[in-house]
């Protein structure tokens, strides 16, 4: 027997770093910590059913990724007394709104946990492993950049008296910090894009944020290219560095192109397939942001990097299917009677597909670095 579940998550921004938090709820029977889940609904896509369960059980809304993170098993006791094995497909849901009141508010408690705390709180071993794999490492945000030697000195408790030694070293550039800063910017842009496609009165503000994030990303990529020209030693081949940051920048460029089209044509309602693709974009940005810090030690992190890139490629394939289904639906709906509406929506679909394609390009660039350096 199969069920569906949502894994509601958010990222907490601080001056030091960005970390993922997971929302758990208590079960109605035993009061143990679980994720929102339920039975599949006839005629409703699994990820949308999971999103509905999250809203009813936990009072949260946000873009949900149509590609499941994975699945876990547990035994459910039925009214007859039978204890049956259930397979649960888990869909990541990026929380953008917490409701003040919701359907099961009086029956459950909800609480935010860190990844480690959430994994320890749930009872199912498979779910525990799934939560741990969701974000195996935390990453530094763009607001704090520490040089390689500075980080070593800090961990080794070396005082400033050793600063002279750093000046003797050849310039190595701050590429890792720039990669991480750019990926953090892309993730913020993806979150804002998803809010645009949710609609609502704050749409123009979210459009503006996407555009501002794209400008921030342009400043970062400009610094990367300048650093490549000035740096004596680089951690990877210069071509690999420029290709990786270029593919990453393509994603947020297409995010800006998407919101520009939405603003230009004054689109206020969006096809469900567009929202599904936005859910994939949000999760792809999160995976990319996790991958960037792992490049600091490719040999040690090669297995996890492979897991992340494999998932990005799989999500791109799923997005292609959603894209084709969306185009087919709007062609049938607007092809004869409202050609202009069809052309406008097709353009938005095109930009959304290009965003996901760019994340696949990022995955391919990371795979190339792993092959060369692991």
mmCIF file of C-alpha atoms in Angstrom:
data_model
loop_
_atom_site.group_PDB
_atom_site.id
_atom_site.type_symbol
_atom_site.label_atom_id
_atom_site.label_comp_id
_atom_site.label_asym_id
_atom_site.label_seq_id
_atom_site.Cartn_x
_atom_site.Cartn_y
_atom_site.Cartn_z
ATOM 1 C CA UNK A 1 0.000 0.000 0.000
ATOM 2 C CA UNK A 2 1.311 3.422 -0.953
ATOM 3 C CA UNK A 3 0.911 6.818 0.651
ATOM 4 C CA UNK A 4 2.223 10.300 -0.095
ATOM 5 C CA UNK A 5 3.928 12.767 2.258
ATOM 6 C CA UNK A 6 5.358 16.264 2.212
ATOM 7 C CA UNK A 7 8.697 17.237 3.724
ATOM 8 C CA UNK A 8 8.158 20.930 4.605
ATOM 9 C CA UNK A 9 11.433 22.826 4.831
ATOM 10 C CA UNK A 10 12.799 26.349 4.970
ATOM 11 C CA UNK A 11 16.210 27.995 5.076
ATOM 12 C CA UNK A 12 17.079 30.284 7.965
ATOM 13 C CA UNK A 13 19.229 33.200 6.836
ATOM 14 C CA UNK A 14 21.696 34.604 9.339
ATOM 15 C CA UNK A 15 24.861 36.646 9.241
ATOM 16 C CA UNK A 16 26.964 33.520 9.439
ATOM 17 C CA UNK A 17 25.336 30.801 7.380
ATOM 18 C CA UNK A 18 22.205 29.345 5.888
ATOM 19 C CA UNK A 19 20.760 26.154 7.319
ATOM 20 C CA UNK A 20 17.835 23.963 6.414
ATOM 21 C CA UNK A 21 15.034 23.400 8.935
ATOM 22 C CA UNK A 22 12.320 20.745 8.765
ATOM 23 C CA UNK A 23 8.734 21.086 9.992
ATOM 24 C CA UNK A 24 7.313 18.067 11.820
ATOM 25 C CA UNK A 25 3.846 17.514 13.259
ATOM 26 C CA UNK A 26 2.586 15.169 15.938
ATOM 27 C CA UNK A 27 0.439 12.202 15.010
ATOM 28 C CA UNK A 28 -3.140 12.241 16.245
ATOM 29 C CA UNK A 29 -2.953 8.818 17.831
ATOM 30 C CA UNK A 30 0.384 8.515 19.605
ATOM 31 C CA UNK A 31 1.682 12.094 19.575
ATOM 32 C CA UNK A 32 4.973 11.054 18.002
ATOM 33 C CA UNK A 33 6.727 13.335 15.506
ATOM 34 C CA UNK A 34 5.926 12.640 11.836
ATOM 35 C CA UNK A 35 5.797 14.452 8.507
ATOM 36 C CA UNK A 36 2.425 15.357 6.963
ATOM 37 C CA UNK A 37 1.185 12.338 5.015
ATOM 38 C CA UNK A 38 -1.932 10.620 3.797
ATOM 39 C CA UNK A 39 -3.423 8.373 1.173
ATOM 40 C CA UNK A 40 -3.125 9.147 -2.518
ATOM 41 C CA UNK A 41 -6.152 10.962 -3.920
ATOM 42 C CA UNK A 42 -7.924 9.724 -7.028
ATOM 43 C CA UNK A 43 -7.413 12.110 -9.927
ATOM 44 C CA UNK A 44 -4.894 14.241 -8.006
ATOM 45 C CA UNK A 45 -1.162 14.186 -8.771
ATOM 46 C CA UNK A 46 0.828 12.675 -5.865
ATOM 47 C CA UNK A 47 2.845 15.827 -5.139
ATOM 48 C CA UNK A 48 -0.297 17.963 -5.078
ATOM 49 C CA UNK A 49 -1.941 15.507 -2.703
ATOM 50 C CA UNK A 50 1.145 15.774 -0.466
ATOM 51 C CA UNK A 51 0.898 19.562 -0.590
ATOM 52 C CA UNK A 52 -2.744 19.357 0.469
ATOM 53 C CA UNK A 53 -1.828 17.107 3.403
ATOM 54 C CA UNK A 54 0.806 19.651 4.485
ATOM 55 C CA UNK A 55 -1.760 22.425 4.440
ATOM 56 C CA UNK A 56 -4.369 20.415 6.377
ATOM 57 C CA UNK A 57 -2.035 18.823 8.945
ATOM 58 C CA UNK A 58 0.696 21.437 9.364
ATOM 59 C CA UNK A 59 -0.877 24.644 8.088
ATOM 60 C CA UNK A 60 1.880 25.441 5.581
ATOM 61 C CA UNK A 61 1.886 26.313 1.890
ATOM 62 C CA UNK A 62 4.577 26.641 -0.744
ATOM 63 C CA UNK A 63 5.913 25.177 -3.992
ATOM 64 C CA UNK A 64 6.207 21.410 -3.906
ATOM 65 C CA UNK A 65 8.663 19.507 -6.078
ATOM 66 C CA UNK A 66 6.899 16.904 -8.279
ATOM 67 C CA UNK A 67 9.967 14.663 -8.156
ATOM 68 C CA UNK A 68 9.941 12.666 -4.891
ATOM 69 C CA UNK A 69 12.964 12.891 -2.640
ATOM 70 C CA UNK A 70 12.613 9.176 -1.973
ATOM 71 C CA UNK A 71 10.377 6.851 0.007
ATOM 72 C CA UNK A 72 10.239 5.141 3.373
ATOM 73 C CA UNK A 73 8.314 2.249 4.936
ATOM 74 C CA UNK A 74 6.393 1.898 8.146
ATOM 75 C CA UNK A 75 3.682 -0.307 9.595
ATOM 76 C CA UNK A 76 0.216 1.158 9.995
ATOM 77 C CA UNK A 77 -2.313 -0.450 12.296
ATOM 78 C CA UNK A 78 -5.722 -0.626 10.673
ATOM 79 C CA UNK A 79 -9.094 -0.528 12.370
ATOM 80 C CA UNK A 80 -9.369 -4.281 11.921
ATOM 81 C CA UNK A 81 -6.267 -4.751 14.056
ATOM 82 C CA UNK A 82 -4.074 -5.716 11.104
ATOM 83 C CA UNK A 83 -0.644 -4.093 10.916
ATOM 84 C CA UNK A 84 0.142 -3.439 7.249
ATOM 85 C CA UNK A 85 3.327 -2.199 5.596
ATOM 86 C CA UNK A 86 2.992 1.220 3.956
ATOM 87 C CA UNK A 87 5.342 2.713 1.338
ATOM 88 C CA UNK A 88 5.404 6.514 1.491
ATOM 89 C CA UNK A 89 6.675 8.735 -1.336
ATOM 90 C CA UNK A 90 8.111 11.985 0.073
ATOM 91 C CA UNK A 91 7.929 15.293 -1.817
ATOM 92 C CA UNK A 92 9.999 18.341 -0.710
ATOM 93 C CA UNK A 93 7.857 21.415 -0.019
ATOM 94 C CA UNK A 94 9.536 24.823 0.319
ATOM 95 C CA UNK A 95 7.437 26.633 2.907
ATOM 96 C CA UNK A 96 6.593 30.204 1.944
ATOM 97 C CA UNK A 97 3.567 30.728 4.170
ATOM 98 C CA UNK A 98 2.545 29.498 7.627
ATOM 99 C CA UNK A 99 -1.195 29.735 8.239
ATOM 100 C CA UNK A 100 -2.533 31.101 11.516
ATOM 101 C CA UNK A 101 -5.329 28.546 11.475
ATOM 102 C CA UNK A 102 -5.715 25.272 9.607
ATOM 103 C CA UNK A 103 -7.907 22.184 9.481
ATOM 104 C CA UNK A 104 -6.156 19.979 12.072
ATOM 105 C CA UNK A 105 -4.765 22.748 14.266
ATOM 106 C CA UNK A 106 -6.528 21.455 17.379
ATOM 107 C CA UNK A 107 -5.386 17.880 16.771
ATOM 108 C CA UNK A 108 -1.667 18.319 16.155
ATOM 109 C CA UNK A 109 1.365 20.282 17.246
ATOM 110 C CA UNK A 110 3.833 21.615 14.692
ATOM 111 C CA UNK A 111 7.475 22.507 15.313
ATOM 112 C CA UNK A 112 10.554 23.441 13.310
ATOM 113 C CA UNK A 113 13.660 21.262 13.747
ATOM 114 C CA UNK A 114 17.184 21.306 12.444
ATOM 115 C CA UNK A 115 17.992 18.435 10.105
ATOM 116 C CA UNK A 116 19.759 16.510 12.847
ATOM 117 C CA UNK A 117 16.969 17.142 15.353
ATOM 118 C CA UNK A 118 14.275 16.124 12.858
ATOM 119 C CA UNK A 119 16.100 12.911 11.999
ATOM 120 C CA UNK A 120 16.388 12.028 15.693
ATOM 121 C CA UNK A 121 12.747 12.926 16.378
ATOM 122 C CA UNK A 122 11.119 10.553 13.869
ATOM 123 C CA UNK A 123 10.887 6.836 14.587
ATOM 124 C CA UNK A 124 11.040 5.298 11.096
ATOM 125 C CA UNK A 125 14.671 4.407 10.200
ATOM 126 C CA UNK A 126 14.111 4.966 6.481
ATOM 127 C CA UNK A 127 12.574 8.376 7.074
ATOM 128 C CA UNK A 128 15.439 9.258 9.411
ATOM 129 C CA UNK A 129 17.953 8.468 6.659
ATOM 130 C CA UNK A 130 15.880 10.377 4.121
ATOM 131 C CA UNK A 131 15.869 13.517 6.271
ATOM 132 C CA UNK A 132 19.612 13.271 6.858
ATOM 133 C CA UNK A 133 20.204 12.942 3.106
ATOM 134 C CA UNK A 134 18.047 15.986 2.378
ATOM 135 C CA UNK A 135 20.864 18.365 3.249
ATOM 136 C CA UNK A 136 23.959 16.532 4.405
ATOM 137 C CA UNK A 137 25.986 19.693 4.776
ATOM 138 C CA UNK A 138 25.343 23.332 5.585
ATOM 139 C CA UNK A 139 26.779 26.042 3.422
ATOM 140 C CA UNK A 140 28.090 29.547 3.987
ATOM 141 C CA UNK A 141 26.048 32.450 2.740
ATOM 142 C CA UNK A 142 27.264 35.310 0.628
ATOM 143 C CA UNK A 143 27.402 37.611 3.620
ATOM 144 C CA UNK A 144 30.494 36.028 5.130
ATOM 145 C CA UNK A 145 33.557 35.014 3.194
ATOM 146 C CA UNK A 146 36.575 33.486 4.885
ATOM 147 C CA UNK A 147 39.780 32.819 3.002
ATOM 148 C CA UNK A 148 41.302 29.372 2.897
ATOM 149 C CA UNK A 149 44.217 30.242 5.175
ATOM 150 C CA UNK A 150 41.969 32.248 7.484
ATOM 151 C CA UNK A 151 39.679 29.261 7.961
ATOM 152 C CA UNK A 152 42.641 27.022 8.736
ATOM 153 C CA UNK A 153 44.043 29.565 11.155
ATOM 154 C CA UNK A 154 40.705 29.922 12.908
ATOM 155 C CA UNK A 155 40.257 26.171 13.362
ATOM 156 C CA UNK A 156 43.889 25.737 14.395
ATOM 157 C CA UNK A 157 43.721 28.668 16.843
ATOM 158 C CA UNK A 158 46.625 30.397 15.065
ATOM 159 C CA UNK A 159 47.060 34.032 15.979
ATOM 160 C CA UNK A 160 47.554 37.004 13.641
ATOM 161 C CA UNK A 161 51.319 36.671 14.075
ATOM 162 C CA UNK A 162 51.224 34.114 11.255
ATOM 163 C CA UNK A 163 49.690 36.559 8.797
ATOM 164 C CA UNK A 164 53.095 37.119 7.240
ATOM 165 C CA UNK A 165 53.076 33.490 6.069
ATOM 166 C CA UNK A 166 49.865 34.006 4.140
ATOM 167 C CA UNK A 167 51.445 36.873 2.219
ATOM 168 C CA UNK A 168 54.213 34.544 1.014
ATOM 169 C CA UNK A 169 51.713 32.136 -0.586
ATOM 170 C CA UNK A 170 50.835 32.457 -4.308
ATOM 171 C CA UNK A 171 47.408 33.937 -4.986
ATOM 172 C CA UNK A 172 44.812 31.139 -5.055
ATOM 173 C CA UNK A 173 41.618 33.195 -5.323
ATOM 174 C CA UNK A 174 38.414 32.886 -3.329
ATOM 175 C CA UNK A 175 36.596 30.728 -5.862
ATOM 176 C CA UNK A 176 34.850 28.476 -3.371
ATOM 177 C CA UNK A 177 33.409 31.444 -1.498
ATOM 178 C CA UNK A 178 32.209 32.920 -4.793
ATOM 179 C CA UNK A 179 30.619 29.627 -5.888
ATOM 180 C CA UNK A 180 28.771 29.427 -2.586
ATOM 181 C CA UNK A 181 27.717 33.070 -2.712
ATOM 182 C CA UNK A 182 26.348 32.658 -6.212
ATOM 183 C CA UNK A 183 24.445 29.468 -5.387
ATOM 184 C CA UNK A 184 22.918 31.163 -2.343
ATOM 185 C CA UNK A 185 21.779 34.016 -4.587
ATOM 186 C CA UNK A 186 20.294 31.566 -7.084
ATOM 187 C CA UNK A 187 18.404 29.798 -4.308
ATOM 188 C CA UNK A 188 16.926 33.085 -3.106
ATOM 189 C CA UNK A 189 15.918 33.922 -6.675
ATOM 190 C CA UNK A 190 14.231 30.534 -7.071
ATOM 191 C CA UNK A 191 12.224 31.074 -3.888
ATOM 192 C CA UNK A 192 11.085 34.495 -5.134
ATOM 193 C CA UNK A 193 10.165 33.037 -8.541
ATOM 194 C CA UNK A 194 8.004 30.385 -6.882
ATOM 195 C CA UNK A 195 6.194 33.125 -4.947
ATOM 196 C CA UNK A 196 5.534 34.974 -8.208
ATOM 197 C CA UNK A 197 3.841 31.908 -9.661
ATOM 198 C CA UNK A 198 1.724 31.547 -6.544
ATOM 199 C CA UNK A 199 0.076 34.859 -7.487
ATOM 200 C CA UNK A 200 -1.363 37.242 -4.946
ATOM 201 C CA UNK A 201 -1.071 40.966 -4.238
ATOM 202 C CA UNK A 202 2.680 40.851 -3.531
ATOM 203 C CA UNK A 203 3.516 39.564 -7.021
ATOM 204 C CA UNK A 204 5.320 42.750 -8.104
ATOM 205 C CA UNK A 205 7.533 42.687 -5.017
ATOM 206 C CA UNK A 206 8.598 39.115 -5.734
ATOM 207 C CA UNK A 207 9.296 40.019 -9.372
ATOM 208 C CA UNK A 208 11.483 42.857 -8.173
ATOM 209 C CA UNK A 209 13.375 40.512 -5.846
ATOM 210 C CA UNK A 210 14.158 38.086 -8.683
ATOM 211 C CA UNK A 211 15.554 40.971 -10.744
ATOM 212 C CA UNK A 212 17.627 42.249 -7.822
ATOM 213 C CA UNK A 213 18.983 38.761 -7.138
ATOM 214 C CA UNK A 214 20.012 38.488 -10.789
ATOM 215 C CA UNK A 215 21.941 41.758 -10.474
ATOM 216 C CA UNK A 216 23.675 40.393 -7.349
ATOM 217 C CA UNK A 217 24.614 37.254 -9.295
ATOM 218 C CA UNK A 218 26.043 39.380 -12.110
ATOM 219 C CA UNK A 219 28.351 41.105 -9.631
ATOM 220 C CA UNK A 220 29.543 37.743 -8.330
ATOM 221 C CA UNK A 221 30.238 36.249 -11.766
ATOM 222 C CA UNK A 222 32.099 39.421 -12.728
ATOM 223 C CA UNK A 223 34.313 38.947 -9.687
ATOM 224 C CA UNK A 224 34.881 35.294 -10.606
ATOM 225 C CA UNK A 225 36.033 36.185 -14.113
ATOM 226 C CA UNK A 226 38.325 38.916 -12.797
ATOM 227 C CA UNK A 227 39.766 36.545 -10.210
ATOM 228 C CA UNK A 228 40.426 33.879 -12.845
ATOM 229 C CA UNK A 229 42.532 36.368 -14.816
ATOM 230 C CA UNK A 230 44.503 37.525 -11.776
ATOM 231 C CA UNK A 231 44.986 34.237 -9.914
ATOM 232 C CA UNK A 232 48.240 32.285 -10.018
ATOM 233 C CA UNK A 233 46.871 28.970 -8.723
ATOM 234 C CA UNK A 234 43.280 27.812 -9.304
ATOM 235 C CA UNK A 235 41.622 24.827 -7.586
ATOM 236 C CA UNK A 236 40.323 23.481 -10.921
ATOM 237 C CA UNK A 237 41.020 24.049 -14.575
ATOM 238 C CA UNK A 238 40.214 27.632 -15.518
ATOM 239 C CA UNK A 239 37.771 26.451 -18.147
ATOM 240 C CA UNK A 240 35.941 24.324 -15.567
ATOM 241 C CA UNK A 241 35.621 27.328 -13.244
ATOM 242 C CA UNK A 242 34.183 29.633 -15.895
ATOM 243 C CA UNK A 243 31.871 26.900 -17.253
ATOM 244 C CA UNK A 244 30.504 26.072 -13.798
ATOM 245 C CA UNK A 245 29.805 29.660 -12.778
ATOM 246 C CA UNK A 246 28.424 30.361 -16.263
ATOM 247 C CA UNK A 247 25.936 27.487 -16.073
ATOM 248 C CA UNK A 248 24.909 28.602 -12.590
ATOM 249 C CA UNK A 249 24.430 32.159 -13.828
ATOM 250 C CA UNK A 250 22.294 30.956 -16.748
ATOM 251 C CA UNK A 251 19.735 29.659 -14.256
ATOM 252 C CA UNK A 252 19.123 33.013 -12.599
ATOM 253 C CA UNK A 253 19.264 34.819 -15.958
ATOM 254 C CA UNK A 254 16.345 32.668 -17.085
ATOM 255 C CA UNK A 255 14.551 33.344 -13.808
ATOM 256 C CA UNK A 256 14.773 37.043 -14.612
ATOM 257 C CA UNK A 257 13.582 36.399 -18.173
ATOM 258 C CA UNK A 258 10.607 34.506 -16.758
ATOM 259 C CA UNK A 259 9.467 37.293 -14.434
ATOM 260 C CA UNK A 260 10.117 39.903 -17.137
ATOM 261 C CA UNK A 261 7.702 38.048 -19.428
ATOM 262 C CA UNK A 262 5.172 37.743 -16.612
ATOM 263 C CA UNK A 263 5.417 41.468 -15.916
ATOM 264 C CA UNK A 264 5.386 42.504 -19.584
ATOM 265 C CA UNK A 265 2.284 40.477 -20.462
ATOM 266 C CA UNK A 266 0.646 41.099 -17.065
ATOM 267 C CA UNK A 267 0.071 37.405 -16.421
ATOM 268 C CA UNK A 268 -1.757 36.909 -13.129
ATOM 269 C CA UNK A 269 -2.812 33.245 -13.233
ATOM 270 C CA UNK A 270 -0.549 30.320 -13.955
ATOM 271 C CA UNK A 271 -1.012 26.794 -15.248
ATOM 272 C CA UNK A 272 -0.538 24.004 -12.686
ATOM 273 C CA UNK A 273 2.341 22.652 -14.766
ATOM 274 C CA UNK A 274 4.134 25.995 -14.367
ATOM 275 C CA UNK A 275 3.817 25.739 -10.591
ATOM 276 C CA UNK A 276 5.111 22.167 -10.753
ATOM 277 C CA UNK A 277 8.156 23.319 -12.710
ATOM 278 C CA UNK A 278 8.707 26.114 -10.184
ATOM 279 C CA UNK A 279 8.721 23.459 -7.464
ATOM 280 C CA UNK A 280 11.459 21.622 -9.347
ATOM 281 C CA UNK A 281 13.423 24.875 -9.744
ATOM 282 C CA UNK A 282 13.301 25.530 -5.984
ATOM 283 C CA UNK A 283 14.533 22.042 -5.115
ATOM 284 C CA UNK A 284 17.204 22.093 -7.838
ATOM 285 C CA UNK A 285 18.526 25.392 -6.457
ATOM 286 C CA UNK A 286 18.668 23.886 -2.973
ATOM 287 C CA UNK A 287 20.612 20.849 -4.218
ATOM 288 C CA UNK A 288 23.022 23.096 -6.099
ATOM 289 C CA UNK A 289 23.608 25.229 -3.014
ATOM 290 C CA UNK A 290 24.442 22.087 -1.073
ATOM 291 C CA UNK A 291 26.861 20.890 -3.758
ATOM 292 C CA UNK A 292 28.987 24.037 -3.944
ATOM 293 C CA UNK A 293 30.714 23.741 -0.527
ATOM 294 C CA UNK A 294 31.437 20.070 -1.225
ATOM 295 C CA UNK A 295 33.736 21.134 -4.066
ATOM 296 C CA UNK A 296 36.231 22.277 -1.447
ATOM 297 C CA UNK A 297 37.197 18.610 -1.058
ATOM 298 C CA UNK A 298 36.101 16.753 -4.188
ATOM 299 C CA UNK A 299 37.858 13.498 -3.330
ATOM 300 C CA UNK A 300 36.213 13.203 0.069
ATOM 301 C CA UNK A 301 32.772 14.332 -1.123
ATOM 302 C CA UNK A 302 32.642 12.645 -4.526
ATOM 303 C CA UNK A 303 29.934 10.160 -3.525
ATOM 304 C CA UNK A 304 27.587 12.852 -2.212
ATOM 305 C CA UNK A 305 28.286 15.079 -5.225
ATOM 306 C CA UNK A 306 27.334 12.185 -7.490
ATOM 307 C CA UNK A 307 24.067 11.701 -5.587
ATOM 308 C CA UNK A 308 23.205 15.383 -5.970
ATOM 309 C CA UNK A 309 24.020 15.589 -9.678
ATOM 310 C CA UNK A 310 22.145 12.362 -10.386
ATOM 311 C CA UNK A 311 19.072 13.816 -8.732
ATOM 312 C CA UNK A 312 19.408 17.077 -10.696
ATOM 313 C CA UNK A 313 19.544 15.157 -13.971
ATOM 314 C CA UNK A 314 16.520 13.059 -12.978
ATOM 315 C CA UNK A 315 14.580 16.202 -12.069
ATOM 316 C CA UNK A 316 15.385 17.742 -15.456
ATOM 317 C CA UNK A 317 13.897 14.698 -17.177
ATOM 318 C CA UNK A 318 10.773 14.997 -15.051
ATOM 319 C CA UNK A 319 10.532 18.700 -15.880
ATOM 320 C CA UNK A 320 10.625 17.864 -19.603
ATOM 321 C CA UNK A 321 7.598 15.622 -19.144
ATOM 322 C CA UNK A 322 5.734 18.326 -17.211
ATOM 323 C CA UNK A 323 6.689 20.906 -19.842
ATOM 324 C CA UNK A 324 5.326 18.747 -22.670
ATOM 325 C CA UNK A 325 2.112 18.062 -20.773
ATOM 326 C CA UNK A 326 1.667 21.764 -20.050
ATOM 327 C CA UNK A 327 2.182 22.782 -23.683
ATOM 328 C CA UNK A 328 -0.292 20.152 -24.826
ATOM 329 C CA UNK A 329 -2.900 21.348 -22.347
ATOM 330 C CA UNK A 330 -2.622 25.067 -23.182
ATOM 331 C CA UNK A 331 -2.663 24.270 -26.917
ATOM 332 C CA UNK A 332 -5.958 22.433 -26.515
ATOM 333 C CA UNK A 333 -7.306 25.179 -24.267
ATOM 334 C CA UNK A 334 -6.170 28.302 -26.151
ATOM 335 C CA UNK A 335 -4.885 27.120 -29.540
ATOM 336 C CA UNK A 336 -8.033 27.942 -31.495
ATOM 337 C CA UNK A 337 -9.851 30.628 -29.542
ATOM 338 C CA UNK A 338 -7.079 32.618 -27.800
ATOM 339 C CA UNK A 339 -3.851 32.374 -29.773
ATOM 340 C CA UNK A 340 -2.244 35.313 -27.960
ATOM 341 C CA UNK A 341 -2.751 33.651 -24.567
ATOM 342 C CA UNK A 342 -1.213 30.454 -25.932
ATOM 343 C CA UNK A 343 1.870 32.329 -27.216
ATOM 344 C CA UNK A 344 2.353 34.121 -23.888
ATOM 345 C CA UNK A 345 2.066 30.972 -21.790
ATOM 346 C CA UNK A 346 4.322 29.062 -24.180
ATOM 347 C CA UNK A 347 7.018 31.698 -23.639
ATOM 348 C CA UNK A 348 6.761 31.354 -19.864
ATOM 349 C CA UNK A 349 7.004 27.570 -20.206
ATOM 350 C CA UNK A 350 10.081 28.026 -22.405
ATOM 351 C CA UNK A 351 11.897 30.089 -19.789
ATOM 352 C CA UNK A 352 10.968 27.681 -16.991
ATOM 353 C CA UNK A 353 12.328 24.777 -19.015
ATOM 354 C CA UNK A 354 15.564 26.664 -19.638
ATOM 355 C CA UNK A 355 15.986 27.268 -15.906
ATOM 356 C CA UNK A 356 15.840 23.541 -15.211
ATOM 357 C CA UNK A 357 18.098 22.820 -18.213
ATOM 358 C CA UNK A 358 20.710 25.154 -16.745
ATOM 359 C CA UNK A 359 20.690 23.200 -13.486
ATOM 360 C CA UNK A 360 21.376 20.045 -15.496
ATOM 361 C CA UNK A 361 24.311 21.904 -17.068
ATOM 362 C CA UNK A 362 25.544 22.717 -13.554
ATOM 363 C CA UNK A 363 25.277 19.009 -12.678
ATOM 364 C CA UNK A 364 27.297 18.070 -15.777
ATOM 365 C CA UNK A 365 30.003 20.604 -14.915
ATOM 366 C CA UNK A 366 30.215 19.246 -11.358
ATOM 367 C CA UNK A 367 30.460 15.689 -12.704
ATOM 368 C CA UNK A 368 33.328 16.756 -14.913
ATOM 369 C CA UNK A 369 35.185 18.244 -11.936
ATOM 370 C CA UNK A 370 34.604 15.060 -9.928
ATOM 371 C CA UNK A 371 35.981 12.921 -12.765
ATOM 372 C CA UNK A 372 39.088 15.081 -13.041
ATOM 373 C CA UNK A 373 39.820 15.491 -9.330
ATOM 374 C CA UNK A 374 38.395 12.486 -7.464
#
